[in-house]
Coordinates of C-alpha atoms in Angstrom, one line a residue:
Chain A
M1 CA -13.4 2.9 16.6
S2 CA -17.0 2.3 16.2
R3 CA -19.0 1.4 19.3
H4 CA -20.7 -1.3 17.2
P5 CA -18.0 -3.0 15.0
A6 CA -18.8 -5.8 12.6
P7 CA -18.1 -9.2 14.1
E8 CA -14.7 -10.6 13.2
E9 CA -16.0 -13.7 11.5
L10 CA -17.9 -11.5 9.1
L11 CA -14.7 -9.5 8.4
L12 CA -13.0 -12.8 7.6
D13 CA -15.8 -13.8 5.2
Y14 CA -15.3 -10.4 3.6
A15 CA -11.6 -10.6 3.3
A16 CA -11.7 -14.1 1.9
G17 CA -14.3 -13.0 -0.7
S18 CA -17.1 -15.4 0.3
L19 CA -19.9 -13.0 1.0
P20 CA -22.9 -12.6 -1.3
A21 CA -23.0 -9.1 -3.0
G22 CA -25.5 -7.5 -0.5
P23 CA -23.7 -8.3 2.8
E24 CA -20.4 -7.7 1.0
L25 CA -21.4 -4.2 0.2
A26 CA -22.6 -3.6 3.8
V27 CA -19.3 -4.7 5.2
A28 CA -17.3 -2.7 2.6
L29 CA -19.1 0.5 3.7
H30 CA -18.4 -0.3 7.4
V31 CA -14.7 -1.0 6.5
A32 CA -14.6 2.3 4.6
L33 CA -15.9 4.2 7.7
D34 CA -14.1 2.4 10.5
P35 CA -10.3 2.5 10.7
E36 CA -10.2 -0.5 13.1
A37 CA -12.2 -2.7 10.8
Q38 CA -10.0 -1.6 8.0
Q39 CA -6.9 -2.6 10.0
T40 CA -8.5 -6.0 10.7
V41 CA -9.2 -6.5 7.0
E42 CA -5.6 -5.6 6.2
R43 CA -4.3 -8.1 8.6
L44 CA -6.6 -10.7 7.1
G45 CA -5.2 -9.8 3.7
A46 CA -1.7 -10.5 5.1
L47 CA -3.0 -13.9 6.3
G48 CA -4.4 -14.6 2.8
G49 CA -1.0 -13.6 1.4
A50 CA 0.8 -16.0 3.8
L51 CA -1.5 -18.8 2.8
L52 CA -0.8 -18.0 -0.9
E53 CA 2.9 -18.0 -0.4
R54 CA 2.7 -21.4 1.2
E55 CA 1.3 -22.9 -2.0
P56 CA 3.7 -25.1 -4.0
A57 CA 5.7 -23.5 -6.8
T58 CA 4.8 -26.4 -9.0
G59 CA 1.1 -25.5 -9.5
M60 CA 1.5 -25.2 -13.3
G61 CA 3.8 -28.1 -13.8
A62 CA 5.4 -28.3 -17.2
G63 CA 2.9 -25.9 -18.6
L64 CA 4.4 -22.9 -16.8
D65 CA 6.6 -21.7 -19.7
A66 CA 3.8 -22.0 -22.2
A67 CA 1.4 -20.1 -19.9
L68 CA 4.0 -17.4 -19.4
E69 CA 4.5 -17.1 -23.2
R70 CA 0.8 -16.8 -23.8
T71 CA 0.4 -14.2 -21.1
L72 CA 3.4 -12.1 -22.3
A73 CA 1.9 -12.1 -25.7
R74 CA -1.3 -10.6 -24.3
L75 CA 0.5 -7.8 -22.6
D76 CA 0.9 -6.0 -25.9
D77 CA -2.7 -5.0 -25.6
V78 CA -2.6 -4.2 -21.9
P79 CA -1.3 -0.8 -20.9
V80 CA 0.3 -0.3 -17.5
E81 CA -2.1 2.2 -16.0
P82 CA -0.9 5.4 -14.4
K83 CA -1.1 5.7 -10.7
P84 CA -4.8 6.2 -10.0
A85 CA -6.3 9.4 -8.5
P86 CA -7.6 8.8 -5.0
P87 CA -11.1 7.2 -5.1
R88 CA -13.9 9.7 -5.6
R89 CA -15.7 9.8 -2.3
R90 CA -18.5 12.2 -3.1
H91 CA -21.4 11.9 -5.5
P92 CA -23.6 14.9 -6.2
G93 CA -26.7 14.7 -3.9
F94 CA -25.1 11.8 -2.0
D95 CA -22.3 13.5 -0.1
W96 CA -22.7 11.0 2.7
A97 CA -22.0 8.0 0.5
P98 CA -18.6 6.3 1.2
A99 CA -16.5 5.3 -1.9
P100 CA -17.7 1.6 -2.2
L101 CA -21.3 2.8 -2.5
V102 CA -20.6 5.4 -5.3
P103 CA -20.6 2.9 -8.2
H104 CA -24.1 1.8 -7.2
L105 CA -25.5 5.3 -7.4
R106 CA -27.2 6.3 -10.7
P107 CA -28.2 9.7 -12.0
G108 CA -31.9 10.3 -11.2
M109 CA -31.9 7.9 -8.3
D110 CA -34.1 9.4 -5.7
W111 CA -35.7 8.8 -2.4
R112 CA -39.1 7.2 -2.4
R113 CA -41.5 7.7 0.5
V114 CA -42.7 4.4 2.0
M115 CA -45.8 4.1 4.1
G116 CA -45.6 7.9 4.9
K117 CA -42.9 7.1 7.4
F118 CA -39.4 6.9 5.8
D119 CA -37.6 7.2 2.5
E120 CA -36.0 4.4 0.6
I121 CA -33.7 3.8 -2.3
R122 CA -33.6 0.2 -3.4
L123 CA -30.3 -0.9 -4.8
D124 CA -30.2 -3.6 -7.4
L125 CA -27.3 -6.0 -7.0
P126 CA -27.9 -8.6 -9.8
G127 CA -27.6 -12.2 -8.8
D128 CA -28.1 -11.6 -5.1
F129 CA -31.1 -12.7 -3.2
H130 CA -30.8 -10.1 -0.5
R131 CA -32.9 -7.0 -0.4
V132 CA -30.5 -4.0 -0.3
S133 CA -31.9 -0.6 0.6
L134 CA -30.8 2.8 1.7
L135 CA -33.2 4.1 4.3
R136 CA -33.6 7.7 5.4
L137 CA -35.4 8.5 8.7
E138 CA -36.1 12.0 9.9
S139 CA -35.1 12.7 13.5
G140 CA -37.5 11.1 16.0
R141 CA -39.1 9.0 13.4
G142 CA -39.1 5.2 13.6
L143 CA -39.2 2.3 11.3
P144 CA -42.4 0.3 11.7
E145 CA -41.8 -2.5 14.2
H146 CA -40.8 -5.5 12.2
K147 CA -39.0 -8.8 12.1
H148 CA -37.7 -11.0 9.3
S149 CA -36.9 -14.6 8.8
G150 CA -33.3 -14.2 7.7
Y151 CA -30.2 -12.2 8.8
E152 CA -30.3 -8.4 8.7
Y153 CA -27.2 -6.3 8.2
T154 CA -27.2 -2.5 8.9
V155 CA -24.5 0.1 8.5
V156 CA -25.1 3.8 9.5
L157 CA -24.0 6.3 6.9
Q158 CA -25.3 9.6 8.4
G159 CA -26.8 10.6 11.7
G160 CA -27.7 7.8 14.1
Y161 CA -30.5 5.7 15.5
T162 CA -31.4 4.0 18.8
D163 CA -33.2 0.7 19.3
E164 CA -33.5 -1.9 22.1
T165 CA -29.9 -3.0 21.6
G166 CA -28.3 0.5 21.8
N167 CA -27.3 3.6 20.0
Y168 CA -25.7 3.5 16.6
G169 CA -23.7 6.2 14.9
V170 CA -21.9 6.7 11.6
G171 CA -19.9 3.6 10.7
D172 CA -21.6 1.4 13.2
F173 CA -22.6 -2.0 12.1
A174 CA -25.5 -4.3 13.3
V175 CA -26.1 -7.8 12.3
G176 CA -28.5 -10.2 13.7
P177 CA -31.2 -12.8 13.1
G178 CA -34.2 -10.8 12.1
S179 CA -36.5 -13.0 14.2
V180 CA -36.0 -10.4 17.0
R181 CA -38.6 -7.7 16.7
H182 CA -37.1 -4.3 16.8
E183 CA -38.1 -0.7 16.3
P184 CA -35.2 1.7 15.5
I185 CA -35.8 5.4 16.1
A186 CA -33.7 8.1 14.4
D187 CA -31.6 10.3 16.8
P188 CA -32.0 14.1 17.1
G189 CA -30.1 16.1 14.4
E190 CA -29.7 15.4 10.7
P191 CA -31.8 12.5 9.2
C192 CA -30.4 9.1 9.8
I193 CA -29.3 7.3 6.6
A194 CA -28.4 3.6 6.8
M195 CA -27.9 0.8 4.4
I196 CA -30.0 -2.2 5.3
V197 CA -29.5 -5.7 3.8
V198 CA -32.1 -8.2 4.5
E199 CA -31.9 -11.9 3.7
K200 CA -35.6 -12.6 3.4
P201 CA -38.7 -10.5 3.2
I202 CA -39.5 -8.3 6.1
V203 CA -42.6 -9.2 8.2
L204 CA -44.3 -6.2 9.8
T205 CA -45.5 -6.9 13.3
G206 CA -47.5 -3.8 14.0
P207 CA -51.3 -3.5 13.7
W208 CA -51.3 -3.0 10.0
G209 CA -48.8 -5.8 9.3
R210 CA -51.4 -8.3 8.4
W211 CA -52.6 -6.1 5.5
L212 CA -49.2 -4.8 4.4
N213 CA -47.1 -8.0 4.6
P214 CA -48.4 -9.4 1.2
L215 CA -47.3 -6.2 -0.4
V216 CA -43.9 -6.3 1.3
S217 CA -43.3 -9.9 0.3
R218 CA -44.0 -9.0 -3.3
G219 CA -41.5 -6.2 -3.1
L220 CA -44.2 -3.5 -3.7
I221 CA -43.3 -1.6 -0.6
Chain B
M1 CA 12.3 -17.9 -4.1
L2 CA 11.5 -14.3 -4.1
S3 CA 11.8 -12.1 -1.0
A4 CA 9.2 -9.6 -0.2
D5 CA 11.6 -6.8 -1.1
E6 CA 12.5 -8.4 -4.4
A7 CA 8.9 -8.9 -5.3
A8 CA 8.1 -5.2 -4.5
D9 CA 11.1 -4.2 -6.7
L10 CA 9.7 -6.2 -9.6
I11 CA 6.3 -4.7 -9.3
E12 CA 7.8 -1.2 -9.2
A13 CA 9.9 -2.1 -12.3
I14 CA 6.7 -2.8 -14.2
A15 CA 5.2 0.5 -13.0
T16 CA 8.2 2.7 -13.9
R17 CA 9.5 1.0 -17.1
Q18 CA 7.0 -1.7 -18.2
D19 CA 9.7 -4.2 -17.5
R20 CA 8.7 -7.6 -19.0
A21 CA 11.6 -9.5 -17.5
A22 CA 10.3 -8.4 -14.1
F23 CA 6.8 -9.5 -15.1
A24 CA 8.2 -12.9 -16.1
R25 CA 9.9 -13.4 -12.7
L26 CA 6.7 -12.4 -10.9
F27 CA 4.6 -14.7 -13.1
N28 CA 7.0 -17.7 -12.5
H29 CA 6.7 -17.2 -8.7
F30 CA 3.1 -16.3 -8.3
A31 CA 1.1 -17.8 -11.1
P32 CA 1.6 -21.4 -10.1
R33 CA 0.8 -20.5 -6.5
V34 CA -2.4 -18.7 -7.4
K35 CA -3.4 -21.6 -9.5
A36 CA -2.7 -24.1 -6.7
F37 CA -4.6 -21.9 -4.2
I38 CA -7.7 -21.7 -6.5
V39 CA -7.6 -25.5 -7.2
R40 CA -7.5 -26.2 -3.5
G41 CA -10.7 -24.3 -3.2
G42 CA -12.4 -26.8 -5.5
A43 CA -12.1 -25.1 -8.9
D44 CA -11.1 -27.1 -11.9
A45 CA -7.6 -26.8 -13.2
E46 CA -8.6 -24.9 -16.3
A47 CA -10.6 -22.3 -14.4
A48 CA -7.8 -22.0 -11.9
Q49 CA -5.3 -21.5 -14.7
E50 CA -7.4 -18.7 -16.1
V51 CA -7.7 -17.0 -12.7
A52 CA -3.9 -17.2 -12.3
Q53 CA -3.2 -15.7 -15.7
E54 CA -5.8 -12.9 -15.3
A55 CA -4.5 -12.1 -11.9
L56 CA -1.0 -11.6 -13.2
I57 CA -2.3 -9.5 -16.1
M58 CA -4.0 -7.4 -13.4
V59 CA -0.6 -7.0 -11.7
W60 CA 0.8 -5.6 -14.9
R61 CA -2.1 -3.2 -15.4
K62 CA -2.3 -2.0 -11.8
A63 CA 1.5 -2.0 -10.9
A64 CA 1.5 1.7 -10.4
S65 CA -1.1 1.5 -7.7
F66 CA 1.1 -0.9 -5.6
D67 CA 2.5 0.9 -2.6
R68 CA 5.1 -1.1 -0.7
T69 CA 4.6 1.0 2.4
R70 CA 1.0 -0.2 2.6
A71 CA 1.1 -3.8 1.7
S72 CA 3.6 -6.6 1.0
A73 CA 3.7 -7.9 -2.5
T74 CA 2.2 -11.2 -1.4
T75 CA -0.8 -9.5 0.3
W76 CA -1.4 -7.4 -2.8
L77 CA -1.2 -10.4 -5.0
Y78 CA -3.6 -12.2 -2.7
T79 CA -6.2 -9.4 -2.9
I80 CA -5.9 -9.4 -6.7
A81 CA -6.3 -13.2 -6.9
R82 CA -9.2 -13.1 -4.6
N83 CA -11.0 -10.5 -6.7
K84 CA -10.2 -12.4 -9.9
R85 CA -11.6 -15.5 -8.4
I86 CA -14.8 -13.7 -7.6
D87 CA -15.0 -12.1 -11.1
L88 CA -14.4 -15.4 -13.0
L89 CA -16.0 -18.0 -10.9
R90 CA -19.1 -16.0 -10.4
R91 CA -19.0 -14.6 -13.8
N92 CA -22.7 -14.5 -14.3
N93 CA -23.0 -12.0 -11.5
R94 CA -21.6 -8.6 -11.6
P95 CA -19.1 -8.3 -8.7
A96 CA -20.5 -6.0 -6.0
I97 CA -17.1 -4.6 -5.1
D98 CA -14.9 -3.5 -8.0
T99 CA -11.5 -4.9 -7.9
E100 CA -10.3 -1.3 -7.9
D101 CA -12.4 -0.4 -4.8
W102 CA -11.1 -3.4 -3.0
L103 CA -7.5 -2.5 -3.8
A104 CA -8.3 1.0 -2.5
V105 CA -8.5 -0.6 1.0
F106 CA -4.8 -0.9 0.7
A107 CA -4.3 2.7 -0.6
P108 CA -6.6 4.9 1.4
E109 CA -6.6 8.6 1.1
E110 CA -5.4 9.2 4.6
E111 CA -1.6 9.1 4.8
D112 CA -1.1 6.9 7.8
A113 CA 1.3 4.6 6.0
D114 CA 3.6 4.3 9.1
K115 CA 0.7 2.7 11.0
S116 CA 0.1 0.1 8.3
V117 CA 0.4 -3.5 9.6
L118 CA 1.3 -4.6 6.2
A119 CA 4.4 -2.4 5.6
G120 CA 7.6 -4.2 5.0
Q121 CA 7.8 -7.9 5.6
T122 CA 4.9 -8.3 8.1
Y123 CA 3.6 -11.2 6.1
T124 CA 6.7 -13.3 7.0
R125 CA 5.6 -12.8 10.6
V126 CA 2.1 -13.9 9.7
K127 CA 3.5 -16.9 7.9
E128 CA 5.3 -17.9 11.1
L129 CA 2.1 -17.4 13.0
L130 CA 0.2 -19.7 10.7
S131 CA 2.3 -22.6 11.9
G132 CA 1.5 -21.6 15.5
L133 CA -2.3 -21.8 15.1
S134 CA -4.0 -24.9 16.5
P135 CA -5.1 -27.4 13.9
D136 CA -8.7 -26.6 14.9
Q137 CA -8.2 -22.9 14.1
L138 CA -6.2 -23.5 11.0
V139 CA -8.8 -25.7 9.4
V140 CA -11.4 -22.9 9.8
I141 CA -9.1 -20.2 8.4
E142 CA -8.0 -22.4 5.5
K143 CA -11.6 -23.3 4.6
A144 CA -12.5 -19.6 4.6
F145 CA -9.6 -18.5 2.4
F146 CA -9.3 -21.5 0.1
E147 CA -12.9 -22.7 -0.4
D148 CA -14.7 -19.4 -0.7
K149 CA -17.1 -20.4 2.2
T150 CA -18.6 -18.2 4.8
H151 CA -18.2 -19.1 8.5
T152 CA -21.9 -20.2 8.5
V153 CA -21.3 -22.8 5.8
I154 CA -18.0 -23.9 7.4
A155 CA -19.9 -24.6 10.6
E156 CA -22.4 -26.7 8.7
E157 CA -19.7 -28.6 6.9
L158 CA -17.6 -29.4 10.0
K159 CA -20.8 -30.2 11.9
L160 CA -19.9 -27.7 14.6
P161 CA -22.1 -25.2 16.4
L162 CA -21.8 -21.8 14.9
G163 CA -20.5 -20.4 18.2
T164 CA -17.6 -22.8 18.1
V165 CA -16.5 -21.7 14.6
K166 CA -16.9 -18.0 15.6
S167 CA -14.7 -18.5 18.7
R168 CA -12.0 -20.3 16.7
I169 CA -11.9 -17.5 14.2
R170 CA -11.8 -14.9 17.0
L171 CA -9.0 -16.8 18.8
A172 CA -7.0 -17.0 15.6
L173 CA -7.4 -13.3 14.8
G174 CA -6.5 -12.5 18.4
R175 CA -3.2 -14.3 18.0
L176 CA -2.7 -12.5 14.7
R177 CA -3.3 -9.2 16.3
D178 CA -1.1 -9.9 19.3
A179 CA 1.8 -11.0 17.1
L180 CA 1.6 -8.0 14.8
E181 CA 1.2 -5.5 17.6
R182 CA 4.2 -7.0 19.3
D183 CA 6.1 -6.4 16.0
E184 CA 4.9 -2.8 15.8
S185 CA 5.8 -1.7 19.3

């Protein structure tokens, strides 16, 4: 069990399929790493199944036979696929990446140093307005103190970090309104890697913030 | 009607011998329900029909990845319909989570099938439980599942404080957990 689970209402949004792509990926990574969250999502799937089963059998009316005929005709071109191999969990160079992240990793994707302080890989999820990043912090290093106008979702993938709200390890999930200033510091040991999904542009609150914020809001840093 | 065991047998018949008669029975049971479910969420009838047909074709394709010790047929069907709804109704956007990845939630690498809350007919228990939820809780749960809305949007629509919606969701899930844990012990 993680010490910092995702809130249940967010797991419901995830199970029902209503989250935008960025937060959906953050929750998927948490679920992949946290057996308890996985169990909750399974239960919610059963709840979805029960709601489906309650629906009327007459949903297609008199068109049912025709719909079945059309669908049967299409099966000629659709093979029954063999039982799949277990999902590939590791990706060269990204051995910390849980399975749901792997499809988003591309060959040649590499860490980019930002403001001399931390490394970032920006993920592109088309059609989503969130900023989705993998961040890597060396032990003892911190992110610049910042706040943001929308929600921020964080899931730890390697190592850990500590901020004013506590200590976060692999699989832990944090969500909150970004209006709270915070300054996470990576724990001792291997570098901390986390996925951060931010709803709106980040606002730096440190002494350099005034100069750097225009660049942040334009997505340059 | 189809029992959970019958539905599981039919899916396995597709996996082992590409049984079209089994497919037809599953289609007749589930396709109308998937369509009704999607329409209830506000989609037009044509789009809902397409989601239902595509979902059942996915059942055919993926039958071999169904594992009755992990999930009831209905739960599995629900997850497929959910993903098809995302794929088709948000078709301009690439889905973030592959249908295959999402299904993997129900077939993880670790072999702890005996612990699965979905094994066997658990969903019938969940179904009973649904009728035991308060109307206040049920309306939030239904909106989430049918209408593709986040709890934040639901709070706005019902003109309720976010905290109230969260606590209704947590109470409903608490009841779900208690009921299933009682079953398991």
